[in-house]
Coordinates of C-alpha atoms and ligand atoms in Angstrom, one line a residue:
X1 CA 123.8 43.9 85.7
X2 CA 123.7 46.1 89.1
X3 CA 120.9 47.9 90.2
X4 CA 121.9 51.7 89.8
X5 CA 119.3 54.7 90.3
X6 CA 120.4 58.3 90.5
X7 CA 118.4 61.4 91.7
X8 CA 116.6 63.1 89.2
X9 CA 116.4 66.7 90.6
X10 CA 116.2 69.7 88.8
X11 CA 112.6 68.7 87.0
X12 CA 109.3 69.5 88.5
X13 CA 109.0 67.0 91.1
X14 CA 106.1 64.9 91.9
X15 CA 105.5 63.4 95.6
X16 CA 103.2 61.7 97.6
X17 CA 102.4 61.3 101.2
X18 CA 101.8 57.4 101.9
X19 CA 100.2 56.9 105.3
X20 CA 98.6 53.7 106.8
X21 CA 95.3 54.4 107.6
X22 CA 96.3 52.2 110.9
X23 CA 96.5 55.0 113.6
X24 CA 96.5 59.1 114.2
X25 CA 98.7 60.8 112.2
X26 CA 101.6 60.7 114.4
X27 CA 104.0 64.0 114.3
X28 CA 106.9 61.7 113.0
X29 CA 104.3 61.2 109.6
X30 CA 103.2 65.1 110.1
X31 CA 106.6 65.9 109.6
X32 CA 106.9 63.4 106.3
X33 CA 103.8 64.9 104.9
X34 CA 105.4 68.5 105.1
X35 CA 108.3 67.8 103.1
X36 CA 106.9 66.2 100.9
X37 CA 104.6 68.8 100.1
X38 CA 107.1 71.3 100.6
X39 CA 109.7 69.6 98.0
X40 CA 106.6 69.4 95.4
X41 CA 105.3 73.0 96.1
X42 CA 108.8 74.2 96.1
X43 CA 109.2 73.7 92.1
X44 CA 105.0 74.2 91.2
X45 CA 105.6 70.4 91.3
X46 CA 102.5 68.0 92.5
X47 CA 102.1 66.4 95.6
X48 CA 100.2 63.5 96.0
X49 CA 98.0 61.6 99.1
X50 CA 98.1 57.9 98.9
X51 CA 96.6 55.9 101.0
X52 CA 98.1 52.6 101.8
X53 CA 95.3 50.5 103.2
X54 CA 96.0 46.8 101.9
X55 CA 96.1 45.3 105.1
X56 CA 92.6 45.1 106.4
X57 CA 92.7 43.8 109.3
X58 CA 94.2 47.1 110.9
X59 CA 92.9 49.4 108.5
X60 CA 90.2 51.7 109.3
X61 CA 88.1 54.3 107.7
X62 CA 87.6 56.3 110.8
X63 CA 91.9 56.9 110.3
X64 CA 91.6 58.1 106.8
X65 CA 89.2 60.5 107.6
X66 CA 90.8 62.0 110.4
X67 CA 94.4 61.9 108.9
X68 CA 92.8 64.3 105.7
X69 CA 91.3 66.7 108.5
X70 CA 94.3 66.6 110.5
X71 CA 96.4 67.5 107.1
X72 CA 94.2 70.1 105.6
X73 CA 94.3 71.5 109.7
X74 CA 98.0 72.2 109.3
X75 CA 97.3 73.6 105.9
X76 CA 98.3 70.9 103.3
X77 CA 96.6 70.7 100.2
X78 CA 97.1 67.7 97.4
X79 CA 96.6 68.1 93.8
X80 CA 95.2 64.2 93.9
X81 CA 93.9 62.0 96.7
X82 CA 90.9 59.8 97.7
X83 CA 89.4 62.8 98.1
X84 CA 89.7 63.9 94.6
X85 CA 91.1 61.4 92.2
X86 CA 92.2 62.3 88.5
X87 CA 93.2 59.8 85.9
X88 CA 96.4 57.7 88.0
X89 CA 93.6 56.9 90.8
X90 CA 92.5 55.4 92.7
X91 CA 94.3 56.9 95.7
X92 CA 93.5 53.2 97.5
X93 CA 95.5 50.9 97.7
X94 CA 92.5 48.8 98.5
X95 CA 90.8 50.1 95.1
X96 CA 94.1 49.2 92.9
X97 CA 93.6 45.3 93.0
X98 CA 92.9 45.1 89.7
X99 CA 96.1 46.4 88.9
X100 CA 98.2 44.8 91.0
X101 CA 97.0 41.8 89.6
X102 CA 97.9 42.8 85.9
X103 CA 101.8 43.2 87.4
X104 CA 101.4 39.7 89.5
X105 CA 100.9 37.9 86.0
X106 CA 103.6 40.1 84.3
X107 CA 106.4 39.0 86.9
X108 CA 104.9 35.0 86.7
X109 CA 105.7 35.3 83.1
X110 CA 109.1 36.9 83.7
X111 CA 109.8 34.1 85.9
X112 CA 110.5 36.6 88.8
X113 CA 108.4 34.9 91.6
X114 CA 107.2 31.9 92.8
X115 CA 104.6 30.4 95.0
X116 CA 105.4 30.0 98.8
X117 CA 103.6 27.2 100.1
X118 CA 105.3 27.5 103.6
X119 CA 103.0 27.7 107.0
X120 CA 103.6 30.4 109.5
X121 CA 105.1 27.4 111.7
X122 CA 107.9 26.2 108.8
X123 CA 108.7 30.1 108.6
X124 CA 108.8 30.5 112.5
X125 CA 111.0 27.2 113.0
X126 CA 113.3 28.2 110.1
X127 CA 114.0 31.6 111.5
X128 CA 114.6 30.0 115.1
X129 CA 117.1 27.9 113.2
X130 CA 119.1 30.2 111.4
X131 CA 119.4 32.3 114.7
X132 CA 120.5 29.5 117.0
X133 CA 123.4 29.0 114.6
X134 CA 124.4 32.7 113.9
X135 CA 123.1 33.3 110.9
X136 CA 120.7 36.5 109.8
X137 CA 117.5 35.1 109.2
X138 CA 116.0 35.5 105.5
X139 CA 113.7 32.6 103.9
X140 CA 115.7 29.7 103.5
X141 CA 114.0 29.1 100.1
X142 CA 112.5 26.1 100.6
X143 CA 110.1 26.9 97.6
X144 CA 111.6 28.6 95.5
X145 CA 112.7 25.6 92.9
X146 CA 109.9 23.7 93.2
X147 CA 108.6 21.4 90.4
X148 CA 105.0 21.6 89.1
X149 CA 104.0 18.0 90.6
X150 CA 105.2 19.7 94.1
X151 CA 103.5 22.7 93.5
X152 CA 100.4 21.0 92.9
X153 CA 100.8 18.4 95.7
X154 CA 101.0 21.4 98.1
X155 CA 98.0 23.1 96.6
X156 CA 96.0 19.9 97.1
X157 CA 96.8 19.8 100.7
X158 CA 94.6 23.3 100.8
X159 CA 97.6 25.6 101.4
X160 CA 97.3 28.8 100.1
X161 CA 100.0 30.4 98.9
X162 CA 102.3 33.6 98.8
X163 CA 104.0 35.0 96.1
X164 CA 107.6 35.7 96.9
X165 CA 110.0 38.1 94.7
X166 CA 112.8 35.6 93.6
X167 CA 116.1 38.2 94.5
X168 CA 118.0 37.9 91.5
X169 CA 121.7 36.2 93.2
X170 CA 125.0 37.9 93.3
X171 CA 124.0 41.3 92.6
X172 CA 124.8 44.4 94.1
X173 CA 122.3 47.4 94.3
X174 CA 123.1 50.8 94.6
X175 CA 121.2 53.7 94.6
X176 CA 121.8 58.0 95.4
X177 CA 119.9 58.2 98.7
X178 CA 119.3 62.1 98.4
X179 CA 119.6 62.6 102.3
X180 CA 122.3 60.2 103.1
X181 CA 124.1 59.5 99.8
X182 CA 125.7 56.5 97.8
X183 CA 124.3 53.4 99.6
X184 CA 124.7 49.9 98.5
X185 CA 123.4 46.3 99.2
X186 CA 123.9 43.0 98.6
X187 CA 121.2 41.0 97.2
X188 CA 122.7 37.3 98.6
X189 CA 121.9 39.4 101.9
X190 CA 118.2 39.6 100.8
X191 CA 115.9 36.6 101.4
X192 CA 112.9 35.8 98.7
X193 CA 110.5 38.1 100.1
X194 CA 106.2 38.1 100.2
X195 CA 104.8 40.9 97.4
X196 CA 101.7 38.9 97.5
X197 CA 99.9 37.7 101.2
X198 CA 98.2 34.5 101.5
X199 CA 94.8 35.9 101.0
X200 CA 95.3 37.5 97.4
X201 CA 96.5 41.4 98.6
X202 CA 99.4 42.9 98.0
X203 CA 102.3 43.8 100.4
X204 CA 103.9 46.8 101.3
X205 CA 106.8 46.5 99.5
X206 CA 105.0 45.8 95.9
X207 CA 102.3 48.3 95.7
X208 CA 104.2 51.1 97.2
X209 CA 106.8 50.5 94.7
X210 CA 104.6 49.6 91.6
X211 CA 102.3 52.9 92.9
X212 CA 104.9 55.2 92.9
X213 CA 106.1 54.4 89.5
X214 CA 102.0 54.5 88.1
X215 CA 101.4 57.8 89.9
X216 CA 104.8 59.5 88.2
X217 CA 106.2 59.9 91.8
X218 CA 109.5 61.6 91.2
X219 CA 110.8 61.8 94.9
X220 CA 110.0 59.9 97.7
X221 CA 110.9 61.2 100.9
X222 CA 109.8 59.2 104.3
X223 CA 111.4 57.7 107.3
X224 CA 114.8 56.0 107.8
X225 CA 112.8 52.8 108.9
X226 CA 112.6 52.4 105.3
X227 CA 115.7 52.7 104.0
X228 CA 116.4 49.2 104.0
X229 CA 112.9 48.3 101.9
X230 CA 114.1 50.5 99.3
X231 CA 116.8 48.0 97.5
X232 CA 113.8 45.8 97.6
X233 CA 111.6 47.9 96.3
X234 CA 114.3 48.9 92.8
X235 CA 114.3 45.1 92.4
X236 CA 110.7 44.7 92.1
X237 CA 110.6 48.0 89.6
X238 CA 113.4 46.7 87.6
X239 CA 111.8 43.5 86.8
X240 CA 109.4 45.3 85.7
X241 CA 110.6 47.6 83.8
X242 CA 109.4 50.3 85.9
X243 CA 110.8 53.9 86.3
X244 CA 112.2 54.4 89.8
X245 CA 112.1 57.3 92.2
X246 CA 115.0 59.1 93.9
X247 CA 114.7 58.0 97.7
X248 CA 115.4 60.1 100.1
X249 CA 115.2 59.0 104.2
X250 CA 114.9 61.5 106.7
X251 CA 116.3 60.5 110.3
X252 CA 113.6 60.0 112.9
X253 CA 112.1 62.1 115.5
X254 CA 113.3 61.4 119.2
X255 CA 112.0 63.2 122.3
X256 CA 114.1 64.9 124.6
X257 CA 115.5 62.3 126.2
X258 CA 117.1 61.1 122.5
X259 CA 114.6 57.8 122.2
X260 CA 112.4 57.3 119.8
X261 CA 109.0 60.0 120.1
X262 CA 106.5 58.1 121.8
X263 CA 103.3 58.4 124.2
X264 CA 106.4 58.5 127.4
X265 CA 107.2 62.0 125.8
X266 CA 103.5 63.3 126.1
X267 CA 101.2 63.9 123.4
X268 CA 102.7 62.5 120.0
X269 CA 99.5 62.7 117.8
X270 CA 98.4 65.7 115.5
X271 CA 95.6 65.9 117.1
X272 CA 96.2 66.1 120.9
X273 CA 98.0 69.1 119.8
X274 CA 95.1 70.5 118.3
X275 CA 92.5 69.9 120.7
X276 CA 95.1 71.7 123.1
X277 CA 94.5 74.5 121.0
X278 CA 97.9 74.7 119.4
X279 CA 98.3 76.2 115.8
X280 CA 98.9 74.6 112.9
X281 CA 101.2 77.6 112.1
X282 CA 103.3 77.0 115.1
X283 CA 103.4 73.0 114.5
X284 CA 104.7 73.7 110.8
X285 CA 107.0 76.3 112.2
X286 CA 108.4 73.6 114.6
X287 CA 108.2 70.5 112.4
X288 CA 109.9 72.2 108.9
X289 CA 113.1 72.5 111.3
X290 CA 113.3 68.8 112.8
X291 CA 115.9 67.7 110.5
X292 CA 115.8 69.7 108.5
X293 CA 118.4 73.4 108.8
X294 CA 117.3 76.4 107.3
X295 CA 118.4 80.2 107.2
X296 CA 115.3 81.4 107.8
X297 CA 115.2 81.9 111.7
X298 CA 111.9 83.3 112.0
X299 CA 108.5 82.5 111.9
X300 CA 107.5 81.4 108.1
X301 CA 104.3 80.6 106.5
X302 CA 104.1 77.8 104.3
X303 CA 104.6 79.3 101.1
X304 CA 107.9 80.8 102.1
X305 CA 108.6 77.1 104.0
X306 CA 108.3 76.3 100.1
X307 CA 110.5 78.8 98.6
X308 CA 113.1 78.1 101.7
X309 CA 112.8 74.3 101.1
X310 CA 116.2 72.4 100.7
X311 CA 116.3 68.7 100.3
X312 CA 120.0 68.6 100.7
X313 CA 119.7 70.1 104.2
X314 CA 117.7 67.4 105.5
X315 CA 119.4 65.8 108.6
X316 CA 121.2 62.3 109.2
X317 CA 121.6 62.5 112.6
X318 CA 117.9 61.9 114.8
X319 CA 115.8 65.2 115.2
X320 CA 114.6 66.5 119.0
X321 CA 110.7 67.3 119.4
X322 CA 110.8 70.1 121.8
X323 CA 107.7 71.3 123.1
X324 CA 109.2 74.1 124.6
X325 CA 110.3 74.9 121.0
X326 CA 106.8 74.3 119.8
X327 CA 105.8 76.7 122.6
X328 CA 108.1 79.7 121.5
X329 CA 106.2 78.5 117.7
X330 CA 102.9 78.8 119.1
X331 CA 103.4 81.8 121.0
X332 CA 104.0 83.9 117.4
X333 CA 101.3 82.0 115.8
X334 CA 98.9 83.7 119.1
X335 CA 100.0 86.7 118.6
X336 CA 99.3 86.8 114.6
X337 CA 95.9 85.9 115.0
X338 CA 93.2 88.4 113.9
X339 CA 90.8 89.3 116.2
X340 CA 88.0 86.9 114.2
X341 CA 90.7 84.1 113.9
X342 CA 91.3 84.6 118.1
X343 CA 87.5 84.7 118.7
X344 CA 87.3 81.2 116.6
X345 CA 90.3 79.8 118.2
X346 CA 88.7 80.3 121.8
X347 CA 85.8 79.4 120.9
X348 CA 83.8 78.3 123.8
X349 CA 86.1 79.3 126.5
X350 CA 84.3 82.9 126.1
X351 CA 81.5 83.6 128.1
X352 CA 78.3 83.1 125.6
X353 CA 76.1 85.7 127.1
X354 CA 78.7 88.5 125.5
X355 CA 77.7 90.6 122.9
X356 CA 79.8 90.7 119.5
X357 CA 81.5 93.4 120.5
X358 CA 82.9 92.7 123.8
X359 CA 84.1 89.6 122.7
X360 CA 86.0 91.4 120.2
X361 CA 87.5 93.7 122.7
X362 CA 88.3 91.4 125.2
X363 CA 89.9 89.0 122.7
X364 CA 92.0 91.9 121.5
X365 CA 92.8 92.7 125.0
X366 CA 94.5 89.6 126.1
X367 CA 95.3 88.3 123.1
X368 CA 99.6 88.7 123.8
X369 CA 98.9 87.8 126.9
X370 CA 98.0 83.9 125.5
X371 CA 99.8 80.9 124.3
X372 CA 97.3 78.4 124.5
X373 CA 93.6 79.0 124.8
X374 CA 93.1 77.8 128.6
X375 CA 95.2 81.0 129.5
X376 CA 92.6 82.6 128.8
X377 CA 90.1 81.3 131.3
X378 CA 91.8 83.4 134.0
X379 CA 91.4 86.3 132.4
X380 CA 87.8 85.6 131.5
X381 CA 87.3 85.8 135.4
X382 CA 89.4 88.7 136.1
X383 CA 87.1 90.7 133.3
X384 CA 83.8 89.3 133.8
X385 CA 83.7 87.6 137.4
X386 CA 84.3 88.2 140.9
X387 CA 87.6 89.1 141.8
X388 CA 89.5 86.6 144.6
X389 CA 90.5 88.2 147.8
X390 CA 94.1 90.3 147.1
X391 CA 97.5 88.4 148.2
X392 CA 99.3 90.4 150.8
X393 CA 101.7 91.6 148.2
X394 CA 98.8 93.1 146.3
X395 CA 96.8 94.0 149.5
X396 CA 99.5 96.4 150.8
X397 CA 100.3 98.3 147.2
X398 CA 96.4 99.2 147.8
X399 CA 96.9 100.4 151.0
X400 CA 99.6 102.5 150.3
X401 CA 97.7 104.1 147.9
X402 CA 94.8 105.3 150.1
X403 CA 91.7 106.1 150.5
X404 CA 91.8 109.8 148.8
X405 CA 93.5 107.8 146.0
X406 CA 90.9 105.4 145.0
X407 CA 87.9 107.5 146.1
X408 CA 88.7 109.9 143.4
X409 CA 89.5 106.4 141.1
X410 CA 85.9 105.4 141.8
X411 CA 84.4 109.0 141.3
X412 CA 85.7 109.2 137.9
X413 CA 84.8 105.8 137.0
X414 CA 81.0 106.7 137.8
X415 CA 81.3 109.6 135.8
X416 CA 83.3 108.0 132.8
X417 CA 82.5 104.4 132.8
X418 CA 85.1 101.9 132.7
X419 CA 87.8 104.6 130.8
X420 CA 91.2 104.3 131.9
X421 CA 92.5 107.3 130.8
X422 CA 89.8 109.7 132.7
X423 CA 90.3 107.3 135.9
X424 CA 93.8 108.0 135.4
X425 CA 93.8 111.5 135.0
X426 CA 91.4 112.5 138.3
X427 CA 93.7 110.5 140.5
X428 CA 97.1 112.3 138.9
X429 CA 94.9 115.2 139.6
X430 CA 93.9 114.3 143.3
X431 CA 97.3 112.7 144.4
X432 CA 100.0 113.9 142.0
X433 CA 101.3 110.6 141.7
X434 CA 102.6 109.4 138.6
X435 CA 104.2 106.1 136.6
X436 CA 103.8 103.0 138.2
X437 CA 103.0 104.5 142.1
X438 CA 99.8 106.2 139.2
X439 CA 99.5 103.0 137.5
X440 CA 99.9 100.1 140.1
X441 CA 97.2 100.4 142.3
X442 CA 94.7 100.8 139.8
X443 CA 95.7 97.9 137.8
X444 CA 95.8 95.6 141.4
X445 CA 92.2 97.0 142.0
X446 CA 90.8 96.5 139.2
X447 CA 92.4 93.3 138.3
X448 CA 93.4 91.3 141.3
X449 CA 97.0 91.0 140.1
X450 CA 100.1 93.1 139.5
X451 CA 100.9 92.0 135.5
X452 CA 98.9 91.6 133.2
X453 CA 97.6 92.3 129.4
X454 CA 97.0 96.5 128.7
X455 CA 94.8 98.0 131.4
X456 CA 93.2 100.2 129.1
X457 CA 91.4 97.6 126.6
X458 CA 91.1 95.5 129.4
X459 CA 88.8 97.9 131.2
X460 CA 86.7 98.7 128.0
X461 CA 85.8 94.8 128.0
X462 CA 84.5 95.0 131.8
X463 CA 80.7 95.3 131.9
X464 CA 79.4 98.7 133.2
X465 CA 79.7 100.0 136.1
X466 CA 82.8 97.5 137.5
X467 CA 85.5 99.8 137.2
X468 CA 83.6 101.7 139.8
X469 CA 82.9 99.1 141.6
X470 CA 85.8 97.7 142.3
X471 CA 87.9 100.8 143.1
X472 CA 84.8 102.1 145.6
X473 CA 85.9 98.5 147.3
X474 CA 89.2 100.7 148.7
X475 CA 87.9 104.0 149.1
Ligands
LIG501 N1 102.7 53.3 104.2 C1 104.0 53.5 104.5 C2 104.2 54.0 105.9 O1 103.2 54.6 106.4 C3 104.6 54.4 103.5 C4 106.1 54.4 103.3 C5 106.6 55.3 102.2 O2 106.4 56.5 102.4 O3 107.0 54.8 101.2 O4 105.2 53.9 106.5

C-alpha cells in the first residue's frame, strides 16, 4: 500500500515551533516561528515550543534561553513549552528518552528496523563508491539481513550499534504539501536510514516525527530544507501507526543578492537586530511578508497578522530580506511608540541627570524624527550640549537675519524662557518678517541645523536659560 496523507484544514489547528537549541535564533527560524504561531492563533488553535535538543554535543542551554527571550521579544506566546509544560511534555527532546525507547521496542517487534553495525569508515568508503560509479549515495544495506550469529559476532567485536528504519521496497509515497502541493517519492530512492545514533539517542528524523504525532501537532510548517525528510518521516509514523501531520515548506530566505541569508548580508540573528534597537513590531511587520502575500499593505499588529493569516499564500519561490524594508517597518513601529515605550526604548542614550519630565518632553520631541535609537544621540547634543560652530550654509541665513532680529530673539527669550511662540512673536513684531525668513534663523540658532524635529517642543526640553543664550550669540 502507498503512503497517502492529505491536509486536514478546516479544524482548530495545532503547531509547534521546533528549534535546535544549536545557535541564535536566526531570522530564517524567526520567520518559521511566526507562522506557525500565526496559523495556530488564526483558528484559537494552540501553538506549541519544542525544543529539539537530542544531539548533545552542539546543544546548549545558554541557546534555549535566549531563543525563549528572543521569541517572547517579538511577542510570541505558546500555550506549552519547557517553560510551561502540560500533560504531552516534556517540551525536551532530551527529557523524552523514555519514550522514544517505548517506540524503539514497538518497531523491533514490527520488524521495521535493524541494527547497523557499520563504522563511520565502512559508511565513508561505501559512499565514495557509489559516487565514483554514478550512483546517489544511500546505505548500501550491508546490515540489513543479517543473521543472529552475525549480529552477535559484531556486537562481540565492541561495535555499538545504530538502529536504521528498514524503507519498506517498491513503494511510492505521496503526500499534500500545503505550500507546494501533490509531491511524491520513491522509496527504492530512499536508503535504510539512522532513527537511533550509536550512543542510545534518537535522531532527527524519529523524534520530530513520533513528537509531532504525541503532541497532536496538526500542521507543521518549517523550511524547504526539509521537504525531503518528510517522506521519511510518514514512513516511520506509518509503521507505527501514528497520525500524520499536514506539511507545509515554506521557501527560504535569501539576501539581496538572491543567496541564501547569511553573516555576508549583515546581521542575520534576532538579536543583533534587537540590540540595534529595532522593534519587534517592525521585524514582524517585515517577516509576516517574506513569502508569504497578503492584502493588508499596512502596518499590522499581531493579532490582525492572525486574522490576515493565509497558509495558501505562502511562497514557492525564495523570499528577499530587505533591510531597507525592515527600515520603512521600523520607522512606523518609532513613530507608534508612547512616550513611556520611547523613554524605555532609548534607554541609556538619554542624559541621566534629566528630570522625569524633560525626558518626557524631549522624547516626545524627536520622537518622528528617529528610526533607530542612535539617531537620537545627535539630538541629545543639539538640546542639551554645546552647539558646533555653524556651516557656511547656516552661518550666512544668520547673518541675513541681523542683529536687530536676534537681539529682540534673545530679549524675549529672557523674558519668556525657552517659549517659541513668544520668541516668535517679538521678532515678527521687531522685523515684520514672516514664514520661513520668521522661522529659519531661529531654528539655525538655536539648533545648529536647518531641519529638524518641531522647534517648539524642542525648545521646552532645552534647560533654562539656552534659548537666550544662544540667540544673544548673534545679536
Ligand atoms: N529542529 C528542526 C530544525 O530546527 C525542526 C524541523 C521541523 O520544524 O520539523 O530545523
Amino acid at each position: 500500500m502507498d503512503i497517502s496523507a492529505a491536509g486536514t484544514f478546516g479544524q482548530p489547528h495545532t503547531t509547534r515551533f521546533a528549534p535546535s537549541p544549536t545557535g541564535e535564533l536566526h531570522l530564517g527560524n524567526a520567520r518559521t516561528a511566526l507562522f506557525n504561531f500565526l496559523l495556530a492563533r488564526q483558528q484559537a488553535g494552540r501553538f506549541l515550543l519544542r525544543i529539539e535538543d537530542t544531539d548533545t554535543e552542539r546543544s546548549r542551554e545558554q541557546h534555549v534561553e535566549a531563543l525563549i527571550a528572543d521569541l517572547r521579544w517579538l511577542g510570541m506566546n505558546w500555550d506549552a513549552g519547557p517553560d510551561h509544560e502540560d500533560s504531552k511534555g516534556p517540551y525536551r527532546q532530551s527529557q523524552r528518552g523514555a519514550r522514544y525507547d517505548r517506540y524503539f521496542a514497538e518497531l523491533e517487534k514490527r520488524g521495521a528496523v535493524y541494527l547497523c553495525f557499520c563504522t563511520p569508515l565502512e559508511l565513508e568508503a561505501s559512499r565514495r563508491a557509489q559516487l565514483a560509479s554514478g550512483r546517489p549515495p544511500r546505505y548500501a544495506g550491508t546490515c540489513r539481513n543479517l543473521s543472529a550469529e552475525q549480529r552477535q559476532k559484531r556486537s562481540l567485536e565492541g561495535l555499538s550499534p545504530t538502529m536504521r528504519f528498514r524503507v519498506p521496497l517498491g513503494r511510492r509515497i505521496e503526500f499534500l504539501d500545503f505550500v507546494h502541493g501533490p509531491q511524491s517519492f520513491l522509496s527504492d530512492d530512499i536508503g535504510d536510514f539512522v532513527i537511533r545514533r550509536a550512543d542510545g539517542t534518537a535522531a532527527f528524523f524519529f523524534c520530530n516525527a513520533v513528537d509531532d504525532a504525541d503532541m497532536g501537532v496538526t500542521h507543521v510548517l518549517r523550511g524547504e530544507d526539509h521537504l525531503t525528510n518528510t517522506p521519511r518521516q510518514l514512513m516511520i509514523l506509518e509503521a507505527l501507526g501514528l497520525r500524520a501531520p499536514s506539511y507545509g515548506h515554506v521557501s527560504l530566505i535569501v539576501g539581496n543578492d538572491g543567496s541564501p541569508l547569511s553573516k555576508r548580508h549583515g546581521a542575520t540573528s534576532v538579536r543583533e537586530y534587537r540590540e540595534r534597537g529595532f522593534l519587534p513590531q517592525a521585524m514582524t511587520n517585515h517577516l509576516f511578508r517574506l513569502g508569504h502575500s497578503t492584502s493588508e499593505h499596512g502596518f499590522v499588529s499581531l493579532e490582525e497578522m492572525a486574522r490576515a493569516f493565509d497558509a495558501a499564500h505562502l511562497g514557492r519561490a525564495p523570499a528577499r530580506f530587505d533591510e531597507q524594508q525592515l527600515l520603512v517597518w521600523q520607522k512606523e513601529a518609532v513613530h507608534r511608540l508612547s512616550t513611556d515605550e520611547a523613554l524605555r526604548w532609548l534607554g541609556p542614550l538619554l542624559p541621566a541627570r534629566l528630570d522625569e519630565k524633560t525626558r518626557a518632553v524631549f522624547v516626545a520631541a524627536v520622537l518622528p524624527n528617529l528610526v533607530l535609537p542612535e539617531d537620537a544621540r545627535a539630538w541629545v547634543n543639539v538640546v542639551f550640549g554645546d552647539l558646533p560652530d555653524l556651516e557656511p550654509a547656516e552661518q550666512q541665513l544668520v547673518l541675513e537675519a541681523g542683529k536687530g532680529y536676534f537681539s529682540a530673539a534673545a530679549e524675549a527669550a529672557a523674558a519668556n524662557g525657552n517659549d517659541l511662540a513668544a520668541i516668535a512673536n517679538a521678532v515678527r513684531s521687531a522685523t515684520g518678517k514672516k514664514g520661513a525668513a520668521l522661522y529659519m534663523p531661529l531654528r539655525v540658532a538655536l539648533t545648529g541645523r536647518a531641519h529638524g524635529p518641531e522647534l517648539a517642543p524642542l525648545l521646552k526640553a532645552m534647560p533654562p536659560g539656552k534659548a537666550r543664550e544662544r540667540l544673544a550669540r548673534f545679536a
